[in-house]
Short mmCIF file of C-alpha atoms and ligand atoms in Angstrom, two decimals:
data_model
loop_
_atom_site.label_atom_id
_atom_site.label_comp_id
_atom_site.label_asym_id
_atom_site.label_seq_id
_atom_site.Cartn_x
_atom_site.Cartn_y
_atom_site.Cartn_z
CA UNK V 1 -9.12 35.50 61.43
CA UNK V 2 -8.98 37.80 58.67
CA UNK V 3 -7.07 37.65 55.69
CA UNK V 4 -7.61 40.03 53.25
CA UNK V 5 -9.65 43.39 53.32
CA UNK V 6 -12.92 41.95 52.17
CA UNK V 7 -12.59 39.63 55.13
CA UNK V 8 -11.02 42.70 57.60
CA UNK V 9 -14.07 44.55 56.48
CA UNK V 10 -16.95 42.20 57.37
CA UNK V 11 -15.05 40.97 60.49
CA UNK V 12 -14.86 44.76 61.58
CA UNK V 13 -19.00 45.06 61.15
CA UNK V 14 -19.16 42.12 63.03
CA UNK V 15 -17.28 42.98 66.06
CA UNK V 16 -18.63 46.92 65.94
CA UNK V 17 -22.06 45.26 65.94
CA UNK V 18 -20.78 42.84 68.77
CA UNK V 19 -19.95 45.59 70.79
CA UNK V 20 -23.01 48.02 70.52
CA UNK V 21 -25.05 44.82 71.09
CA UNK V 22 -23.10 43.75 74.29
CA UNK V 23 -23.16 47.52 75.84
CA UNK V 24 -26.85 47.74 75.49
CA UNK V 25 -27.09 43.98 76.77
CA UNK V 26 -25.17 45.14 79.87
CA UNK V 27 -27.11 48.43 80.13
CA UNK V 28 -30.36 46.89 80.07
CA UNK V 29 -29.56 43.89 82.46
CA UNK V 30 -27.65 45.96 85.10
CA UNK V 31 -30.77 47.95 85.51
CA UNK V 32 -32.64 45.15 85.72
CA UNK V 33 -30.68 43.03 88.18
CA UNK V 34 -30.86 46.11 90.58
CA UNK V 35 -34.61 45.97 90.25
CA UNK V 36 -35.09 42.50 90.83
CA UNK V 37 -32.81 42.54 93.92
CA UNK V 38 -32.88 46.01 95.25
CA UNK V 39 -36.89 46.22 94.96
CA UNK V 40 -38.07 42.79 95.61
CA UNK V 41 -40.62 42.34 98.24
CA UNK V 42 -39.40 42.19 101.71
CA UNK V 43 -42.67 41.04 103.90
CA UNK V 44 -45.80 42.63 104.32
CA UNK V 45 -46.56 46.41 103.30
CA UNK V 46 -48.27 48.12 105.61
CA UNK V 47 -51.63 49.11 104.46
CA UNK V 48 -51.00 52.79 104.65
CA UNK V 49 -48.18 52.75 101.75
CA UNK V 50 -47.93 55.60 99.85
CA UNK V 51 -48.11 55.50 96.28
CA UNK V 52 -44.86 57.05 94.62
CA UNK V 53 -44.50 60.66 92.89
CA UNK V 54 -46.77 59.88 89.67
CA UNK V 55 -45.27 61.58 86.60
CA UNK V 56 -46.54 62.01 83.03
CA UNK V 57 -43.99 62.24 80.61
CA UNK V 58 -40.53 63.49 81.03
CA UNK V 59 -38.83 65.61 78.24
CA UNK V 60 -35.31 65.36 78.60
CA UNK V 61 -35.18 61.60 79.75
CA UNK V 62 -37.69 60.61 76.62
CA UNK V 63 -35.59 62.76 74.28
CA UNK V 64 -32.35 61.22 75.49
CA UNK V 65 -33.49 57.60 75.07
CA UNK V 66 -34.07 58.62 71.92
CA UNK V 67 -30.39 60.08 70.88
CA UNK V 68 -28.58 57.37 72.36
CA UNK V 69 -30.82 54.80 70.06
CA UNK V 70 -30.12 56.65 66.91
CA UNK V 71 -26.35 57.08 67.89
CA UNK V 72 -26.00 53.66 68.65
CA UNK V 73 -27.75 52.69 65.17
CA UNK V 74 -25.51 54.99 63.69
CA UNK V 75 -22.90 53.53 64.99
CA UNK V 76 -23.51 50.32 63.49
CA UNK V 77 -24.82 51.87 59.98
CA UNK V 78 -21.50 53.63 59.02
CA UNK V 79 -19.15 50.74 58.99
CA UNK V 80 -22.06 48.54 57.39
CA UNK V 81 -22.86 51.19 54.68
CA UNK V 82 -19.28 51.87 53.64
CA UNK V 83 -18.38 47.95 53.49
CA UNK V 84 -21.62 47.55 51.70
CA UNK V 85 -19.81 49.61 49.08
CA UNK V 86 -16.40 48.79 49.35
CA UNK V 87 -16.92 45.21 49.02
CA UNK V 88 -19.35 45.82 46.02
CA UNK V 89 -16.60 47.32 44.07
CA UNK V 90 -13.08 45.77 42.59
CA UNK V 91 -10.77 48.19 43.96
CA UNK V 92 -8.98 50.12 41.32
CA UNK V 93 -5.40 49.55 40.81
CA UNK V 94 -4.57 46.06 39.35
CA UNK V 95 -6.59 44.89 37.19
CA UNK V 96 -8.81 42.08 39.23
CA UNK V 97 -7.60 38.08 38.52
CA UNK V 98 -11.03 37.31 36.84
CA UNK V 99 -12.10 33.63 37.36
CA UNK V 100 -15.50 31.85 36.85
CA UNK V 101 -16.46 29.22 39.62
CA UNK V 102 -19.28 26.48 38.65
CA UNK V 103 -21.14 24.61 41.33
CA UNK V 104 -21.79 21.27 40.79
CA UNK V 105 -23.50 18.76 42.92
CA UNK V 106 -20.67 18.39 44.76
CA UNK V 107 -17.55 19.90 43.49
CA UNK V 108 -16.21 23.51 42.13
CA UNK V 109 -14.81 24.36 38.94
CA UNK V 110 -12.55 27.09 38.44
CA UNK V 111 -12.40 28.55 34.90
CA UNK V 112 -9.62 31.18 34.31
CA UNK V 113 -10.89 33.10 31.70
CA UNK V 114 -7.88 35.26 30.48
CA UNK V 115 -5.50 32.79 31.30
CA UNK V 116 -7.67 30.24 29.56
CA UNK V 117 -7.43 27.33 32.13
CA UNK V 118 -9.51 25.26 34.01
CA UNK V 119 -8.93 23.43 37.28
CA UNK V 120 -11.18 21.58 40.19
CA UNK V 121 -11.74 22.48 43.64
CA UNK V 122 -8.24 23.90 43.89
CA UNK V 123 -8.23 27.98 43.34
CA UNK V 124 -4.64 29.39 43.21
CA UNK V 125 -4.81 33.17 43.24
CA UNK V 126 -1.37 35.72 43.64
CA UNK V 127 -1.47 37.49 46.72
CA UNK V 128 -2.13 41.41 46.60
CA UNK V 129 -3.93 41.43 43.58
CA UNK V 130 -7.69 41.78 43.75
CA UNK V 131 -9.56 38.22 42.43
CA UNK V 132 -13.07 38.94 41.08
CA UNK V 133 -15.36 35.50 41.25
CA UNK V 134 -18.37 35.22 38.58
CA UNK V 135 -20.61 32.68 40.73
CA UNK V 136 -22.86 30.32 38.61
CA UNK V 137 -24.01 26.92 39.01
CA UNK V 138 -24.68 24.21 36.62
CA UNK V 139 -27.48 22.46 39.08
CA UNK V 140 -29.01 23.48 42.23
CA UNK V 141 -28.13 26.65 44.23
CA UNK V 142 -24.52 26.52 46.47
CA UNK V 143 -22.57 28.91 48.42
CA UNK V 144 -19.11 30.00 47.86
CA UNK V 145 -17.13 30.47 51.36
CA UNK V 146 -13.71 31.13 52.11
CA UNK V 147 -14.13 32.14 55.75
CA UNK V 148 -10.55 33.36 55.97
CA UNK V 149 -10.70 35.54 52.88
CA UNK V 150 -14.43 36.12 52.47
CA UNK V 151 -18.45 36.30 53.50
CA UNK V 152 -20.71 33.82 51.52
CA UNK V 153 -22.32 34.59 48.15
CA UNK V 154 -24.69 32.48 46.24
CA UNK V 155 -24.69 30.93 43.20
CA UNK V 156 -27.89 30.57 41.87
CA UNK V 157 -29.48 28.74 38.94
CA UNK V 158 -30.11 30.25 35.15
CA UNK V 159 -27.99 33.08 35.74
CA UNK V 160 -25.61 33.81 32.91
CA UNK V 161 -22.19 34.70 33.20
CA UNK V 162 -20.93 38.25 33.32
CA UNK V 163 -19.43 38.47 30.04
CA UNK V 164 -22.54 37.65 28.26
CA UNK V 165 -25.20 40.39 28.27
CA UNK V 166 -27.67 41.02 30.04
CA UNK V 167 -24.39 41.03 32.77
CA UNK V 168 -26.72 40.18 35.81
CA UNK V 169 -25.59 37.70 38.28
CA UNK V 170 -23.99 37.04 41.31
CA UNK V 171 -20.48 38.21 42.06
CA UNK V 172 -17.52 38.97 44.47
CA UNK V 173 -14.04 39.95 45.10
CA UNK V 174 -11.54 38.85 47.58
CA UNK V 175 -8.06 39.53 47.81
CA UNK V 176 -5.32 37.92 49.87
CA UNK V 177 -2.53 39.23 52.46
CA UNK V 178 0.10 36.63 52.52
CA UNK V 179 0.72 33.39 50.69
CA UNK V 180 -1.07 30.92 52.57
CA UNK V 181 -3.83 27.86 52.46
CA UNK V 182 -7.60 29.14 52.85
CA UNK V 183 -10.07 26.52 53.53
CA UNK V 184 -13.70 26.83 51.73
CA UNK V 185 -16.57 24.91 51.86
CA UNK V 186 -20.10 25.00 49.88
CA UNK V 187 -22.20 27.11 53.06
CA UNK V 188 -25.71 26.12 51.24
CA UNK V 189 -27.54 22.74 51.90
CA UNK V 190 -27.26 21.46 48.14
CA UNK V 191 -27.83 17.56 48.70
CA UNK V 192 -26.57 14.34 49.90
CA UNK V 193 -22.71 15.05 49.77
CA UNK V 194 -22.96 18.75 50.43
CA UNK V 195 -21.07 18.34 53.22
CA UNK V 196 -17.93 16.99 51.03
CA UNK V 197 -18.00 19.86 48.90
CA UNK V 198 -14.83 21.64 50.23
CA UNK V 199 -12.33 23.38 48.40
CA UNK V 200 -9.07 25.19 48.83
CA UNK V 201 -7.61 28.50 47.82
CA UNK V 202 -4.01 28.55 47.83
CA UNK V 203 -2.48 32.18 47.43
CA UNK V 204 1.06 32.25 46.06
CA UNK V 205 3.39 35.51 44.83
CA UNK V 206 2.95 36.36 42.13
CA UNK V 207 6.32 35.16 40.61
CA UNK V 208 4.59 31.70 41.92
CA UNK V 209 1.18 32.38 40.11
CA UNK V 210 2.90 32.95 36.86
CA UNK V 211 4.82 29.76 36.95
CA UNK V 212 1.88 28.02 38.05
CA UNK V 213 -0.51 29.32 34.94
CA UNK V 214 2.41 28.34 32.65
CA UNK V 215 2.45 24.60 34.39
CA UNK V 216 -1.11 24.35 33.76
CA UNK V 217 -1.35 25.35 30.64
CA UNK V 218 1.36 22.70 29.54
CA UNK V 219 -0.39 19.13 28.42
CA UNK V 220 0.97 16.42 30.68
CA UNK V 221 3.63 14.28 29.20
CA UNK V 222 2.38 11.31 27.16
CA UNK V 223 3.12 8.16 29.41
CA UNK V 224 5.75 6.21 28.80
CA UNK V 225 5.76 3.26 31.19
CA UNK V 226 3.60 0.39 28.78
CA UNK V 227 1.03 -0.32 32.32
CA UNK V 228 0.14 3.56 31.86
CA UNK V 229 -0.25 3.50 28.33
CA UNK V 230 -2.70 0.96 28.59
CA UNK V 231 -3.99 2.73 31.71
CA UNK V 232 -4.65 5.93 29.04
CA UNK V 233 -6.65 3.34 26.97
CA UNK V 234 -8.73 1.98 29.47
CA UNK V 235 -9.06 5.61 30.72
CA UNK V 236 -10.18 6.85 27.29
CA UNK V 237 -12.74 3.88 27.18
CA UNK V 238 -14.09 4.50 30.85
CA UNK V 239 -13.78 7.76 32.33
CA UNK V 240 -13.21 10.17 28.85
CA UNK V 241 -16.81 11.20 28.15
CA UNK V 242 -16.89 12.88 31.78
CA UNK V 243 -13.30 14.26 31.79
CA UNK V 244 -11.06 16.15 30.49
CA UNK V 245 -7.15 15.80 30.07
CA UNK V 246 -6.29 18.24 28.20
CA UNK V 247 -4.92 17.06 25.04
CA UNK V 248 -6.28 13.79 25.37
CA UNK V 249 -9.98 13.87 26.46
CA UNK V 250 -12.57 16.94 26.66
CA UNK V 251 -15.70 15.47 28.91
CA UNK V 252 -17.27 18.32 31.06
CA UNK V 253 -19.57 16.41 33.31
CA UNK V 254 -16.81 15.71 35.84
CA UNK V 255 -13.29 17.82 37.36
CA UNK V 256 -10.77 18.57 34.51
CA UNK V 257 -8.21 16.28 35.82
CA UNK V 258 -5.33 17.60 33.14
CA UNK V 259 -3.00 18.24 36.09
CA UNK V 260 -4.52 15.96 38.73
CA UNK V 261 -1.60 14.40 39.91
CA UNK V 262 -0.24 17.84 41.58
CA UNK V 263 -3.11 18.43 43.43
CA UNK V 264 -3.18 17.99 47.20
CA UNK V 265 -6.85 17.20 47.28
CA UNK V 266 -9.19 14.44 45.48
CA UNK V 267 -12.88 14.75 45.61
CA UNK V 268 -13.61 18.44 46.46
CA UNK V 269 -11.53 18.59 49.41
CA UNK V 270 -12.36 14.93 50.99
CA UNK V 271 -9.31 13.24 50.36
CA UNK V 272 -5.87 14.14 51.03
CA UNK V 273 -3.31 13.70 48.16
CA UNK V 274 0.47 14.79 47.81
CA UNK V 275 1.21 16.78 44.87
CA UNK V 276 3.86 14.93 42.69
CA UNK V 277 6.78 17.14 42.80
CA UNK V 278 9.06 16.25 45.47
CA UNK V 279 6.84 13.36 47.21
CA UNK V 280 8.43 10.13 48.41
CA UNK V 281 8.28 6.71 46.99
CA UNK V 282 5.96 6.06 50.05
CA UNK V 283 3.53 9.35 49.51
CA UNK V 284 3.03 8.20 46.03
CA UNK V 285 2.14 4.51 46.92
CA UNK V 286 0.01 6.12 49.36
CA UNK V 287 -1.48 8.58 46.71
CA UNK V 288 -2.06 5.55 43.87
CA UNK V 289 -4.01 3.90 46.91
CA UNK V 290 -6.37 7.28 47.25
CA UNK V 291 -6.95 7.19 43.11
CA UNK V 292 -8.05 3.39 43.85
CA UNK V 293 -10.04 4.00 46.73
CA UNK V 294 -11.76 6.83 44.72
CA UNK V 295 -12.29 5.15 41.64
CA UNK V 296 -13.57 1.59 43.75
CA UNK V 297 -15.50 3.16 46.45
CA UNK V 298 -16.65 6.46 45.66
CA UNK V 299 -19.91 6.17 46.67
CA UNK V 300 -19.16 5.18 50.00
CA UNK V 301 -16.50 8.37 49.99
CA UNK V 302 -19.18 11.04 49.03
CA UNK V 303 -22.74 9.13 49.20
CA UNK V 304 -24.63 10.11 45.72
CA UNK V 305 -21.81 11.23 43.74
CA UNK V 306 -22.03 11.54 40.09
CA UNK V 307 -19.03 9.65 39.22
CA UNK V 308 -21.15 6.81 41.53
CA UNK V 309 -22.03 3.53 39.23
CA UNK V 310 -26.03 4.86 39.71
CA UNK V 311 -25.12 7.90 38.16
CA UNK V 312 -23.52 6.84 35.31
CA UNK V 313 -20.04 6.57 36.65
CA UNK V 314 -17.47 3.24 36.34
CA UNK V 315 -19.14 -0.14 37.65
CA UNK V 316 -16.08 -0.63 40.24
CA UNK V 317 -17.16 -4.63 39.98
CA UNK V 318 -15.80 -4.44 36.20
CA UNK V 319 -13.28 -1.67 36.53
CA UNK V 320 -11.60 -3.20 39.33
CA UNK V 321 -9.03 -5.82 37.14
CA UNK V 322 -7.94 -2.29 35.58
CA UNK V 323 -7.55 -0.14 37.63
CA UNK V 324 -4.29 -0.23 38.96
CA UNK V 325 -3.12 0.64 35.40
CA UNK V 326 -5.69 3.37 34.92
CA UNK V 327 -4.33 4.81 38.48
CA UNK V 328 -0.65 4.48 36.93
CA UNK V 329 -1.77 6.58 34.14
CA UNK V 330 -3.13 9.35 36.77
CA UNK V 331 -0.52 9.55 38.34
CA UNK V 332 1.37 10.81 35.28
CA UNK V 333 -1.16 13.85 34.78
CA UNK V 334 1.38 16.07 36.21
CU1 CU T 1 -22.87 22.96 47.61
#
């Protein structure tokens, strides 16, 4: 359930709290059941039934009940307070990987500050190194949540990024123990397509991470196929105002598409995709269909999304004759 130190601390606090609550529940429940069954009404009482001994206060009993309560609270409080301090500070040692996270209705933008690159909906991080996230939103409140790596943190409107004074705002850190893919989800209701605001965290070895960064920094090769070339022209005319393809266009209303063809998902984790490297011909065909489907039917896939016709995106009826060429171009973005 927990694949990193932050998630582990939070899980442990949860288990301690659960066990203490369970102990109280069992103790109180047992006494209550005994009282119900052992002392229940069994027919008529004799009229002269004597009253049980009447007492007023019992110092020993009261002190011990108070002591037990204090002890139980302390058992929960110590790991909780310790956890608050540990999760509120990036551990010393390796410098953290710093990433600006921006929530949009309904996708995620990840800016790698030092590396100078930007991705969408797929967060690639090295294992064993703390990752520090600076969390902001472009519109409404969202919440960043990767259950296996760390608990939730809200993205609150009108907060500056950490590197801009006055240095306030929400941030968090996590670290992945081992390579793997971890699912993330926006955890704060943020509108129509909130449920489709997903993302993935891919933890890789530090060598693989360096390689990934180098690949991301490269601009995609210019298309050679004439149809893809025509697709690029159509992309510039219909899509570039919202999308960045480094070296080609610089729109920022939608996800950066520079290396789109190497993504594992499209549309914020909603549609499966096969990274081009190592994909079979059949898979590439399927991916092309997925892209086409997104361009023509995005409003059905993610109701109200900001690329839909109603929000200034391409009109499916008008773009349909050209969509194959555009897709051909998109598939060269690797
Ligand atoms: Cu959201």
